[in-house]
Amino acid sequence: MPGGTVRLISGADEILTAEAVLAAVAELVGDADRAEVLDEFSGDEYVLADLVISASTPPMLATHRVVVARGLSRFGAADLAPLIAWLDDPCPTTDLVVEWDSGRVPRPLAEAVEASGGHRVASDVPGGARNRRTWLEERLAQAPVQLDARARASVAEHLGAELSRLGSLLDTLAAVFGEGARLDADDVLPYLGAEGDVPPWELTDAIDRGNVNTTLAVLQRMWGAGRHPLAVTATVANHITRMARLDGAGATNEKEAAAVLGLRGSTFPARKAMDGCRRRGSDGIARAVELLAEADMDMRGRSGLDARCVAEILCARLAAGAR
């Protein structure tokens, strides 16, 4: 018999979180009449007492009920007590979907969901280039239209870090060409829209590869997405500073490098800093630090140049120095 499941869907991207909620609701409702099965709470008006009453009510005309609580993050931790109490003994004919769309999920709620046998769903795109590619490929494989290799590459390149736009793009393509259509890059191009932002590591990777043209192209994507020059230079400065801290520290592997840098979790940033140390050498790192200092003064008005121009000059010089 359906019912008796709890899903806590959370994420920082409201589009992806909303899409995950819609997918969960569609799965749980199935072929049932939505009017008989589904009860949704959203907006700023509902209170948790009403939500709990709905979740505790057995179905009248169906085998189960699907109760959806949107925007639960607007409630304070103390306000969640009625819901947490319900999770201690959930109704076996109710499927509960909870959307937490802002900030960290309070521990009592997360623990109550887990204790009830429910599970959490992280709606955000995972970090790291490889994980992001896997995430994108999985969703393209499930898409209502089929894109060839060039079309998939075009979508990935164009969207950049803004992968939350993928769902609406695929829906548009399906509406225009029909579900199941096989599309190439020329079919997709007119519907891509403005180029998306790119993650900061694309800039530092381009700099580390010594590719000036790619570095400047990445910066243009960042400017188009509204990135502030100070934020960009702060990212670059942090990257170079890690190299400077490792230079001469005697770290021989990622774990030791991570310890020197005070990093917790993934050691991948430490590996990139070590690679940068080897590539630039002590003299190259010292020169990079000098360039950062000069750019800082120019940002403060010494040169009279526009802040974007200063950032572009800095990044181009750093890339040239990595060759």
PDB file of C-alpha atoms in Angstrom:
ATOM      1  CA  MET A   1       0.000   0.000   0.000  1.00  0.00           C
ATOM      2  CA  PRO A   2       1.319   3.496  -0.824  1.00  0.00           C
ATOM      3  CA  GLY A   3       1.966   5.923   1.977  1.00  0.00           C
ATOM      4  CA  GLY A   4       4.186   6.174   4.980  1.00  0.00           C
ATOM      5  CA  THR A   5       7.183   7.873   3.341  1.00  0.00           C
ATOM      6  CA  VAL A   6       8.880  11.115   4.310  1.00  0.00           C
ATOM      7  CA  ARG A   7      11.145  13.134   2.036  1.00  0.00           C
ATOM      8  CA  LEU A   8      13.051  16.212   3.121  1.00  0.00           C
ATOM      9  CA  ILE A   9      14.208  18.082   0.009  1.00  0.00           C
ATOM     10  CA  SER A  10      16.746  20.846   0.544  1.00  0.00           C
ATOM     11  CA  GLY A  11      19.077  22.981  -1.539  1.00  0.00           C
ATOM     12  CA  ALA A  12      20.411  26.478  -2.080  1.00  0.00           C
ATOM     13  CA  ASP A  13      19.085  26.781  -5.649  1.00  0.00           C
ATOM     14  CA  GLU A  14      15.366  27.480  -5.465  1.00  0.00           C
ATOM     15  CA  ILE A  15      14.772  26.347  -9.057  1.00  0.00           C
ATOM     16  CA  LEU A  16      16.370  22.943  -8.552  1.00  0.00           C
ATOM     17  CA  THR A  17      14.661  22.522  -5.187  1.00  0.00           C
ATOM     18  CA  ALA A  18      11.264  23.310  -6.706  1.00  0.00           C
ATOM     19  CA  GLU A  19      11.933  20.861  -9.554  1.00  0.00           C
ATOM     20  CA  ALA A  20      12.878  18.137  -7.065  1.00  0.00           C
ATOM     21  CA  VAL A  21       9.644  18.720  -5.140  1.00  0.00           C
ATOM     22  CA  LEU A  22       7.573  18.531  -8.328  1.00  0.00           C
ATOM     23  CA  ALA A  23       9.291  15.291  -9.337  1.00  0.00           C
ATOM     24  CA  ALA A  24       8.682  13.756  -5.894  1.00  0.00           C
ATOM     25  CA  VAL A  25       5.013  14.771  -5.932  1.00  0.00           C
ATOM     26  CA  ALA A  26       4.494  13.365  -9.434  1.00  0.00           C
ATOM     27  CA  GLU A  27       6.055  10.069  -8.376  1.00  0.00           C
ATOM     28  CA  LEU A  28       4.027   9.775  -5.170  1.00  0.00           C
ATOM     29  CA  VAL A  29       0.694  10.809  -6.681  1.00  0.00           C
ATOM     30  CA  GLY A  30       1.193   8.497  -9.645  1.00  0.00           C
ATOM     31  CA  ASP A  31      -2.026   7.752 -11.526  1.00  0.00           C
ATOM     32  CA  ALA A  32      -4.267   8.824  -8.674  1.00  0.00           C
ATOM     33  CA  ASP A  33      -6.620  11.804  -8.870  1.00  0.00           C
ATOM     34  CA  ARG A  34      -4.584  14.767  -7.573  1.00  0.00           C
ATOM     35  CA  ALA A  35      -7.730  16.416  -6.197  1.00  0.00           C
ATOM     36  CA  GLU A  36      -8.365  13.372  -3.992  1.00  0.00           C
ATOM     37  CA  VAL A  37      -4.780  12.620  -3.000  1.00  0.00           C
ATOM     38  CA  LEU A  38      -2.754  15.828  -2.873  1.00  0.00           C
ATOM     39  CA  ASP A  39      -2.762  18.508  -0.164  1.00  0.00           C
ATOM     40  CA  GLU A  40      -0.215  21.321  -0.578  1.00  0.00           C
ATOM     41  CA  PHE A  41       0.826  24.030   1.891  1.00  0.00           C
ATOM     42  CA  SER A  42       2.725  27.043   0.582  1.00  0.00           C
ATOM     43  CA  GLY A  43       3.165  30.771   1.025  1.00  0.00           C
ATOM     44  CA  ASP A  44       3.326  32.747   4.242  1.00  0.00           C
ATOM     45  CA  GLU A  45      -0.164  31.982   5.511  1.00  0.00           C
ATOM     46  CA  TYR A  46      -0.164  28.359   6.574  1.00  0.00           C
ATOM     47  CA  VAL A  47       0.771  27.207  10.081  1.00  0.00           C
ATOM     48  CA  LEU A  48       2.361  23.906  11.043  1.00  0.00           C
ATOM     49  CA  ALA A  49      -0.647  22.884  13.117  1.00  0.00           C
ATOM     50  CA  ASP A  50      -2.744  22.747   9.930  1.00  0.00           C
ATOM     51  CA  LEU A  51      -0.012  20.807   8.159  1.00  0.00           C
ATOM     52  CA  VAL A  52       0.118  18.233  10.958  1.00  0.00           C
ATOM     53  CA  ILE A  53      -3.676  17.863  10.970  1.00  0.00           C
ATOM     54  CA  SER A  54      -3.622  17.183   7.236  1.00  0.00           C
ATOM     55  CA  ALA A  55      -0.747  14.711   7.531  1.00  0.00           C
ATOM     56  CA  SER A  56      -2.589  12.892  10.359  1.00  0.00           C
ATOM     57  CA  THR A  57      -5.878  12.557   8.462  1.00  0.00           C
ATOM     58  CA  PRO A  58      -6.516   9.177   6.794  1.00  0.00           C
ATOM     59  CA  PRO A  59      -7.528   9.270   3.123  1.00  0.00           C
ATOM     60  CA  MET A  60     -11.233   9.319   2.318  1.00  0.00           C
ATOM     61  CA  LEU A  61     -11.447   8.327  -1.352  1.00  0.00           C
ATOM     62  CA  ALA A  62      -7.963   6.982  -2.028  1.00  0.00           C
ATOM     63  CA  THR A  63      -5.396   4.567  -0.632  1.00  0.00           C
ATOM     64  CA  HIS A  64      -2.999   7.288   0.512  1.00  0.00           C
ATOM     65  CA  ARG A  65      -2.486  11.026   0.865  1.00  0.00           C
ATOM     66  CA  VAL A  66       0.412  13.145  -0.364  1.00  0.00           C
ATOM     67  CA  VAL A  67       1.019  16.177   1.837  1.00  0.00           C
ATOM     68  CA  VAL A  68       3.506  18.805   0.667  1.00  0.00           C
ATOM     69  CA  ALA A  69       5.011  21.517   2.878  1.00  0.00           C
ATOM     70  CA  ARG A  70       6.768  24.183   0.803  1.00  0.00           C
ATOM     71  CA  GLY A  71       9.069  26.857   2.152  1.00  0.00           C
ATOM     72  CA  LEU A  72       9.406  25.254   5.555  1.00  0.00           C
ATOM     73  CA  SER A  73      12.617  27.205   6.156  1.00  0.00           C
ATOM     74  CA  ARG A  74      10.535  30.269   7.063  1.00  0.00           C
ATOM     75  CA  PHE A  75       9.760  28.623  10.419  1.00  0.00           C
ATOM     76  CA  GLY A  76      12.135  28.912  13.348  1.00  0.00           C
ATOM     77  CA  ALA A  77      13.593  25.824  14.988  1.00  0.00           C
ATOM     78  CA  ALA A  78      11.193  26.110  17.958  1.00  0.00           C
ATOM     79  CA  ASP A  79       8.193  26.337  15.599  1.00  0.00           C
ATOM     80  CA  LEU A  80       8.979  22.916  14.147  1.00  0.00           C
ATOM     81  CA  ALA A  81       7.999  21.058  17.338  1.00  0.00           C
ATOM     82  CA  PRO A  82       4.528  19.914  16.085  1.00  0.00           C
ATOM     83  CA  LEU A  83       6.032  18.477  12.901  1.00  0.00           C
ATOM     84  CA  ILE A  84       8.871  16.774  14.776  1.00  0.00           C
ATOM     85  CA  ALA A  85       6.321  15.243  17.157  1.00  0.00           C
ATOM     86  CA  TRP A  86       4.318  13.956  14.162  1.00  0.00           C
ATOM     87  CA  LEU A  87       7.467  12.398  12.704  1.00  0.00           C
ATOM     88  CA  ASP A  88       7.865  10.405  15.909  1.00  0.00           C
ATOM     89  CA  ASP A  89       4.718   8.472  14.931  1.00  0.00           C
ATOM     90  CA  PRO A  90       3.855   9.300  11.300  1.00  0.00           C
ATOM     91  CA  CYS A  91       0.558   8.333   9.734  1.00  0.00           C
ATOM     92  CA  PRO A  92       1.111   5.144   7.692  1.00  0.00           C
ATOM     93  CA  THR A  93      -1.147   6.323   4.856  1.00  0.00           C
ATOM     94  CA  THR A  94       0.530   9.712   4.392  1.00  0.00           C
ATOM     95  CA  ASP A  95       3.451  10.515   2.109  1.00  0.00           C
ATOM     96  CA  LEU A  96       5.020  13.742   3.376  1.00  0.00           C
ATOM     97  CA  VAL A  97       7.222  15.934   1.190  1.00  0.00           C
ATOM     98  CA  VAL A  98       9.010  18.777   2.987  1.00  0.00           C
ATOM     99  CA  GLU A  99      10.801  21.551   1.080  1.00  0.00           C
ATOM    100  CA  TRP A 100      13.609  23.340   2.934  1.00  0.00           C
ATOM    101  CA  ASP A 101      14.740  26.002   0.499  1.00  0.00           C
ATOM    102  CA  SER A 102      17.041  28.298   2.473  1.00  0.00           C
ATOM    103  CA  GLY A 103      19.852  27.788   4.949  1.00  0.00           C
ATOM    104  CA  ARG A 104      20.901  24.722   6.896  1.00  0.00           C
ATOM    105  CA  VAL A 105      18.268  22.208   7.938  1.00  0.00           C
ATOM    106  CA  PRO A 106      17.954  22.234  11.769  1.00  0.00           C
ATOM    107  CA  ARG A 107      19.444  19.106  13.309  1.00  0.00           C
ATOM    108  CA  PRO A 108      16.275  18.125  15.260  1.00  0.00           C
ATOM    109  CA  LEU A 109      14.278  18.094  12.017  1.00  0.00           C
ATOM    110  CA  ALA A 110      16.921  16.173  10.095  1.00  0.00           C
ATOM    111  CA  GLU A 111      17.235  13.611  12.894  1.00  0.00           C
ATOM    112  CA  ALA A 112      13.450  13.250  13.176  1.00  0.00           C
ATOM    113  CA  VAL A 113      13.149  12.582   9.430  1.00  0.00           C
ATOM    114  CA  GLU A 114      15.889   9.964   9.621  1.00  0.00           C
ATOM    115  CA  ALA A 115      14.379   8.309  12.715  1.00  0.00           C
ATOM    116  CA  SER A 116      11.005   8.083  10.951  1.00  0.00           C
ATOM    117  CA  GLY A 117      12.581   6.069   8.161  1.00  0.00           C
ATOM    118  CA  GLY A 118      12.448   8.991   5.767  1.00  0.00           C
ATOM    119  CA  HIS A 119      15.317  10.302   3.730  1.00  0.00           C
ATOM    120  CA  ARG A 120      16.842  13.586   2.636  1.00  0.00           C
ATOM    121  CA  VAL A 121      17.217  14.676  -0.960  1.00  0.00           C
ATOM    122  CA  ALA A 122      19.910  17.212  -1.846  1.00  0.00           C
ATOM    123  CA  SER A 123      18.656  19.111  -4.883  1.00  0.00           C
ATOM    124  CA  ASP A 124      21.794  21.171  -5.564  1.00  0.00           C
ATOM    125  CA  VAL A 125      24.264  20.450  -8.332  1.00  0.00           C
ATOM    126  CA  PRO A 126      27.239  18.625  -6.746  1.00  0.00           C
ATOM    127  CA  GLY A 127      30.616  20.331  -6.493  1.00  0.00           C
ATOM    128  CA  GLY A 128      33.634  19.447  -8.589  1.00  0.00           C
ATOM    129  CA  ALA A 129      33.968  19.343 -12.362  1.00  0.00           C
ATOM    130  CA  ARG A 130      33.619  15.554 -12.646  1.00  0.00           C
ATOM    131  CA  ASN A 131      30.532  15.402 -10.422  1.00  0.00           C
ATOM    132  CA  ARG A 132      28.913  18.259 -12.318  1.00  0.00           C
ATOM    133  CA  ARG A 133      29.521  16.500 -15.647  1.00  0.00           C
ATOM    134  CA  THR A 134      28.009  13.310 -14.264  1.00  0.00           C
ATOM    135  CA  TRP A 135      24.992  15.245 -12.937  1.00  0.00           C
ATOM    136  CA  LEU A 136      24.473  16.888 -16.332  1.00  0.00           C
ATOM    137  CA  GLU A 137      24.854  13.657 -18.310  1.00  0.00           C
ATOM    138  CA  GLU A 138      22.371  11.843 -16.073  1.00  0.00           C
ATOM    139  CA  ARG A 139      19.735  14.509 -16.616  1.00  0.00           C
ATOM    140  CA  LEU A 140      20.345  14.708 -20.347  1.00  0.00           C
ATOM    141  CA  ALA A 141      19.924  10.928 -20.530  1.00  0.00           C
ATOM    142  CA  GLN A 142      16.478  11.305 -18.898  1.00  0.00           C
ATOM    143  CA  ALA A 143      15.494  14.343 -20.983  1.00  0.00           C
ATOM    144  CA  PRO A 144      12.313  14.447 -23.101  1.00  0.00           C
ATOM    145  CA  VAL A 145      14.527  15.130 -26.154  1.00  0.00           C
ATOM    146  CA  GLN A 146      17.746  13.436 -27.211  1.00  0.00           C
ATOM    147  CA  LEU A 147      20.809  15.627 -27.846  1.00  0.00           C
ATOM    148  CA  ASP A 148      23.781  14.437 -29.859  1.00  0.00           C
ATOM    149  CA  ALA A 149      27.338  14.796 -28.533  1.00  0.00           C
ATOM    150  CA  ARG A 150      27.900  18.282 -30.019  1.00  0.00           C
ATOM    151  CA  ALA A 151      24.575  19.517 -28.701  1.00  0.00           C
ATOM    152  CA  ARG A 152      25.334  18.212 -25.196  1.00  0.00           C
ATOM    153  CA  ALA A 153      28.746  19.880 -25.285  1.00  0.00           C
ATOM    154  CA  SER A 154      27.160  23.155 -26.422  1.00  0.00           C
ATOM    155  CA  VAL A 155      24.640  23.062 -23.590  1.00  0.00           C
ATOM    156  CA  ALA A 156      27.307  22.324 -20.984  1.00  0.00           C
ATOM    157  CA  GLU A 157      29.596  25.082 -22.257  1.00  0.00           C
ATOM    158  CA  HIS A 158      26.834  27.659 -22.578  1.00  0.00           C
ATOM    159  CA  LEU A 159      25.141  27.101 -19.228  1.00  0.00           C
ATOM    160  CA  GLY A 160      28.435  27.033 -17.325  1.00  0.00           C
ATOM    161  CA  ALA A 161      27.709  27.145 -13.598  1.00  0.00           C
ATOM    162  CA  GLU A 162      24.007  27.925 -14.124  1.00  0.00           C
ATOM    163  CA  LEU A 163      22.886  24.332 -14.562  1.00  0.00           C
ATOM    164  CA  SER A 164      19.574  25.107 -12.884  1.00  0.00           C
ATOM    165  CA  ARG A 165      18.530  26.513 -16.274  1.00  0.00           C
ATOM    166  CA  LEU A 166      18.751  23.041 -17.820  1.00  0.00           C
ATOM    167  CA  GLY A 167      15.221  21.957 -16.928  1.00  0.00           C
ATOM    168  CA  SER A 168      13.515  24.939 -18.557  1.00  0.00           C
ATOM    169  CA  LEU A 169      15.754  24.613 -21.638  1.00  0.00           C
ATOM    170  CA  LEU A 170      14.822  20.945 -22.088  1.00  0.00           C
ATOM    171  CA  ASP A 171      11.121  21.715 -21.581  1.00  0.00           C
ATOM    172  CA  THR A 172      11.341  24.415 -24.256  1.00  0.00           C
ATOM    173  CA  LEU A 173      13.067  22.075 -26.707  1.00  0.00           C
ATOM    174  CA  ALA A 174      10.442  19.388 -26.081  1.00  0.00           C
ATOM    175  CA  ALA A 175       7.627  21.900 -26.658  1.00  0.00           C
ATOM    176  CA  VAL A 176       9.173  23.101 -29.931  1.00  0.00           C
ATOM    177  CA  PHE A 177      10.396  19.826 -31.431  1.00  0.00           C
ATOM    178  CA  GLY A 178       8.206  17.272 -29.663  1.00  0.00           C
ATOM    179  CA  GLU A 179       9.110  14.662 -27.053  1.00  0.00           C
ATOM    180  CA  GLY A 180      11.583  12.076 -28.277  1.00  0.00           C
ATOM    181  CA  ALA A 181      13.068  14.366 -30.941  1.00  0.00           C
ATOM    182  CA  ARG A 182      16.751  13.875 -31.745  1.00  0.00           C
ATOM    183  CA  LEU A 183      18.518  17.239 -31.898  1.00  0.00           C
ATOM    184  CA  ASP A 184      21.939  18.467 -32.966  1.00  0.00           C
ATOM    185  CA  ALA A 185      23.862  21.577 -31.942  1.00  0.00           C
ATOM    186  CA  ASP A 186      22.269  23.715 -34.675  1.00  0.00           C
ATOM    187  CA  ASP A 187      18.784  22.811 -33.409  1.00  0.00           C
ATOM    188  CA  VAL A 188      19.659  23.736 -29.830  1.00  0.00           C
ATOM    189  CA  LEU A 189      21.680  26.923 -30.394  1.00  0.00           C
ATOM    190  CA  PRO A 190      18.755  29.380 -30.879  1.00  0.00           C
ATOM    191  CA  TYR A 191      17.259  28.374 -27.521  1.00  0.00           C
ATOM    192  CA  LEU A 192      20.314  28.585 -25.284  1.00  0.00           C
ATOM    193  CA  GLY A 193      19.812  32.213 -24.242  1.00  0.00           C
ATOM    194  CA  ALA A 194      22.501  34.273 -22.532  1.00  0.00           C
ATOM    195  CA  GLU A 195      25.728  32.566 -21.539  1.00  0.00           C
ATOM    196  CA  GLY A 196      25.706  31.378 -17.937  1.00  0.00           C
ATOM    197  CA  ASP A 197      28.184  32.134 -15.201  1.00  0.00           C
ATOM    198  CA  VAL A 198      31.175  29.870 -14.624  1.00  0.00           C
ATOM    199  CA  PRO A 199      32.526  28.534 -11.317  1.00  0.00           C
ATOM    200  CA  PRO A 200      35.665  30.238  -9.935  1.00  0.00           C
ATOM    201  CA  TRP A 201      37.809  27.163 -10.432  1.00  0.00           C
ATOM    202  CA  GLU A 202      37.463  27.551 -14.220  1.00  0.00           C
ATOM    203  CA  LEU A 203      39.343  30.830 -13.929  1.00  0.00           C
ATOM    204  CA  THR A 204      42.114  29.506 -11.696  1.00  0.00           C
ATOM    205  CA  ASP A 205      42.450  26.383 -13.868  1.00  0.00           C
ATOM    206  CA  ALA A 206      42.863  28.522 -16.980  1.00  0.00           C
ATOM    207  CA  ILE A 207      45.483  30.636 -15.198  1.00  0.00           C
ATOM    208  CA  ASP A 208      47.362  27.551 -13.999  1.00  0.00           C
ATOM    209  CA  ARG A 209      47.402  26.133 -17.525  1.00  0.00           C
ATOM    210  CA  GLY A 210      49.039  29.326 -18.741  1.00  0.00           C
ATOM    211  CA  ASN A 211      46.263  29.926 -21.271  1.00  0.00           C
ATOM    212  CA  VAL A 212      45.835  33.698 -21.499  1.00  0.00           C
ATOM    213  CA  ASN A 213      43.062  33.603 -24.125  1.00  0.00           C
ATOM    214  CA  THR A 214      40.940  31.156 -22.124  1.00  0.00           C
ATOM    215  CA  THR A 215      41.567  33.159 -18.952  1.00  0.00           C
ATOM    216  CA  LEU A 216      40.224  36.322 -20.561  1.00  0.00           C
ATOM    217  CA  ALA A 217      37.271  34.457 -22.075  1.00  0.00           C
ATOM    218  CA  VAL A 218      36.321  33.083 -18.637  1.00  0.00           C
ATOM    219  CA  LEU A 219      36.520  36.587 -17.195  1.00  0.00           C
ATOM    220  CA  GLN A 220      34.098  37.856 -19.838  1.00  0.00           C
ATOM    221  CA  ARG A 221      31.617  35.166 -18.799  1.00  0.00           C
ATOM    222  CA  MET A 222      32.034  36.271 -15.189  1.00  0.00           C
ATOM    223  CA  TRP A 223      31.461  39.930 -16.034  1.00  0.00           C
ATOM    224  CA  GLY A 224      28.356  39.008 -18.031  1.00  0.00           C
ATOM    225  CA  ALA A 225      26.986  37.142 -15.013  1.00  0.00           C
ATOM    226  CA  GLY A 226      27.514  40.177 -12.768  1.00  0.00           C
ATOM    227  CA  ARG A 227      30.592  39.025 -10.862  1.00  0.00           C
ATOM    228  CA  HIS A 228      32.332  41.905  -9.085  1.00  0.00           C
ATOM    229  CA  PRO A 229      36.039  42.432  -9.890  1.00  0.00           C
ATOM    230  CA  LEU A 230      36.909  42.468  -6.188  1.00  0.00           C
ATOM    231  CA  ALA A 231      35.322  39.044  -5.758  1.00  0.00           C
ATOM    232  CA  VAL A 232      37.250  37.719  -8.743  1.00  0.00           C
ATOM    233  CA  THR A 233      40.592  39.055  -7.537  1.00  0.00           C
ATOM    234  CA  ALA A 234      39.873  37.675  -4.050  1.00  0.00           C
ATOM    235  CA  THR A 235      39.446  34.201  -5.566  1.00  0.00           C
ATOM    236  CA  VAL A 236      42.724  34.517  -7.465  1.00  0.00           C
ATOM    237  CA  ALA A 237      44.516  35.907  -4.416  1.00  0.00           C
ATOM    238  CA  ASN A 238      43.353  32.988  -2.277  1.00  0.00           C
ATOM    239  CA  HIS A 239      44.627  30.564  -4.921  1.00  0.00           C
ATOM    240  CA  ILE A 240      48.077  32.179  -5.096  1.00  0.00           C
ATOM    241  CA  THR A 241      48.274  32.587  -1.315  1.00  0.00           C
ATOM    242  CA  ARG A 242      47.859  28.838  -0.878  1.00  0.00           C
ATOM    243  CA  MET A 243      50.844  28.277  -3.156  1.00  0.00           C
ATOM    244  CA  ALA A 244      52.883  30.793  -1.184  1.00  0.00           C
ATOM    245  CA  ARG A 245      52.047  29.046   2.100  1.00  0.00           C
ATOM    246  CA  LEU A 246      53.113  25.691   0.693  1.00  0.00           C
ATOM    247  CA  ASP A 247      56.330  26.984  -0.859  1.00  0.00           C
ATOM    248  CA  GLY A 248      59.123  25.739   1.364  1.00  0.00           C
ATOM    249  CA  ALA A 249      56.761  24.117   3.872  1.00  0.00           C
ATOM    250  CA  GLY A 250      58.080  20.648   3.093  1.00  0.00           C
ATOM    251  CA  ALA A 251      54.709  19.035   2.326  1.00  0.00           C
ATOM    252  CA  THR A 252      55.257  15.918   0.203  1.00  0.00           C
ATOM    253  CA  ASN A 253      51.665  14.834  -0.450  1.00  0.00           C
ATOM    254  CA  GLU A 254      48.092  16.132  -0.513  1.00  0.00           C
ATOM    255  CA  LYS A 255      47.376  15.200   3.089  1.00  0.00           C
ATOM    256  CA  GLU A 256      50.416  17.060   4.403  1.00  0.00           C
ATOM    257  CA  ALA A 257      49.643  20.032   2.151  1.00  0.00           C
ATOM    258  CA  ALA A 258      46.053  20.139   3.408  1.00  0.00           C
ATOM    259  CA  ALA A 259      47.357  20.159   6.992  1.00  0.00           C
ATOM    260  CA  VAL A 260      49.658  23.109   6.210  1.00  0.00           C
ATOM    261  CA  LEU A 261      46.756  24.993   4.627  1.00  0.00           C
ATOM    262  CA  GLY A 262      44.317  24.094   7.389  1.00  0.00           C
ATOM    263  CA  LEU A 263      41.894  22.485   4.942  1.00  0.00           C
ATOM    264  CA  ARG A 264      39.255  20.026   6.073  1.00  0.00           C
ATOM    265  CA  GLY A 265      37.378  17.545   3.938  1.00  0.00           C
ATOM    266  CA  SER A 266      38.532  17.184   0.353  1.00  0.00           C
ATOM    267  CA  THR A 267      42.293  17.481  -0.246  1.00  0.00           C
ATOM    268  CA  PHE A 268      41.784  18.365  -3.910  1.00  0.00           C
ATOM    269  CA  PRO A 269      42.434  22.124  -3.366  1.00  0.00           C
ATOM    270  CA  ALA A 270      45.702  21.183  -1.670  1.00  0.00           C
ATOM    271  CA  ARG A 271      46.698  19.087  -4.679  1.00  0.00           C
ATOM    272  CA  LYS A 272      46.020  22.003  -7.016  1.00  0.00           C
ATOM    273  CA  ALA A 273      48.109  24.300  -4.819  1.00  0.00           C
ATOM    274  CA  MET A 274      50.970  21.775  -4.828  1.00  0.00           C
ATOM    275  CA  ASP A 275      50.801  21.500  -8.622  1.00  0.00           C
ATOM    276  CA  GLY A 276      50.903  25.295  -8.852  1.00  0.00           C
ATOM    277  CA  CYS A 277      53.987  25.398  -6.604  1.00  0.00           C
ATOM    278  CA  ARG A 278      55.835  22.951  -8.821  1.00  0.00           C
ATOM    279  CA  ARG A 279      54.833  24.769 -11.971  1.00  0.00           C
ATOM    280  CA  ARG A 280      55.779  28.262 -10.856  1.00  0.00           C
ATOM    281  CA  GLY A 281      58.642  27.593  -8.472  1.00  0.00           C
ATOM    282  CA  SER A 282      59.621  29.950  -5.649  1.00  0.00           C
ATOM    283  CA  ASP A 283      60.554  32.815  -7.969  1.00  0.00           C
ATOM    284  CA  GLY A 284      57.311  32.473  -9.926  1.00  0.00           C
ATOM    285  CA  ILE A 285      55.224  32.470  -6.770  1.00  0.00           C
ATOM    286  CA  ALA A 286      57.054  35.547  -5.474  1.00  0.00           C
ATOM    287  CA  ARG A 287      56.335  37.308  -8.765  1.00  0.00           C
ATOM    288  CA  ALA A 288      52.675  36.308  -8.579  1.00  0.00           C
ATOM    289  CA  VAL A 289      52.428  37.782  -5.077  1.00  0.00           C
ATOM    290  CA  GLU A 290      53.971  41.009  -6.399  1.00  0.00           C
ATOM    291  CA  LEU A 291      51.364  41.139  -9.168  1.00  0.00           C
ATOM    292  CA  LEU A 292      48.599  40.712  -6.608  1.00  0.00           C
ATOM    293  CA  ALA A 293      49.988  43.586  -4.540  1.00  0.00           C
ATOM    294  CA  GLU A 294      50.220  45.819  -7.599  1.00  0.00           C
ATOM    295  CA  ALA A 295      46.655  44.964  -8.618  1.00  0.00           C
ATOM    296  CA  ASP A 296      45.434  45.764  -5.105  1.00  0.00           C
ATOM    297  CA  MET A 297      46.969  49.246  -5.338  1.00  0.00           C
ATOM    298  CA  ASP A 298      45.495  49.744  -8.815  1.00  0.00           C
ATOM    299  CA  MET A 299      42.071  48.701  -7.545  1.00  0.00           C
ATOM    300  CA  ARG A 300      42.396  51.448  -4.946  1.00  0.00           C
ATOM    301  CA  GLY A 301      42.855  54.053  -7.659  1.00  0.00           C
ATOM    302  CA  ARG A 302      46.624  54.256  -8.217  1.00  0.00           C
ATOM    303  CA  SER A 303      46.405  53.589 -11.960  1.00  0.00           C
ATOM    304  CA  GLY A 304      43.023  55.146 -12.689  1.00  0.00           C
ATOM    305  CA  LEU A 305      42.027  52.014 -14.614  1.00  0.00           C
ATOM    306  CA  ASP A 306      38.598  50.441 -14.408  1.00  0.00           C
ATOM    307  CA  ALA A 307      38.434  47.614 -11.832  1.00  0.00           C
ATOM    308  CA  ARG A 308      37.560  45.060 -14.506  1.00  0.00           C
ATOM    309  CA  CYS A 309      40.540  46.132 -16.556  1.00  0.00           C
ATOM    310  CA  VAL A 310      42.815  45.747 -13.529  1.00  0.00           C
ATOM    311  CA  ALA A 311      41.476  42.229 -12.902  1.00  0.00           C
ATOM    312  CA  GLU A 312      41.966  41.268 -16.554  1.00  0.00           C
ATOM    313  CA  ILE A 313      45.556  42.525 -16.577  1.00  0.00           C
ATOM    314  CA  LEU A 314      46.303  40.685 -13.335  1.00  0.00           C
ATOM    315  CA  CYS A 315      44.850  37.375 -14.531  1.00  0.00           C
ATOM    316  CA  ALA A 316      46.525  37.607 -17.932  1.00  0.00           C
ATOM    317  CA  ARG A 317      49.911  38.248 -16.306  1.00  0.00           C
ATOM    318  CA  LEU A 318      49.416  35.382 -13.863  1.00  0.00           C
ATOM    319  CA  ALA A 319      48.507  33.057 -16.723  1.00  0.00           C
ATOM    320  CA  ALA A 320      51.547  34.135 -18.732  1.00  0.00           C
ATOM    321  CA  GLY A 321      53.732  33.501 -15.675  1.00  0.00           C
ATOM    322  CA  ALA A 322      52.468  29.908 -15.393  1.00  0.00           C
ATOM    323  CA  ARG A 323      53.800  28.880 -18.814  1.00  0.00           C
TER     324      ARG A 323
END
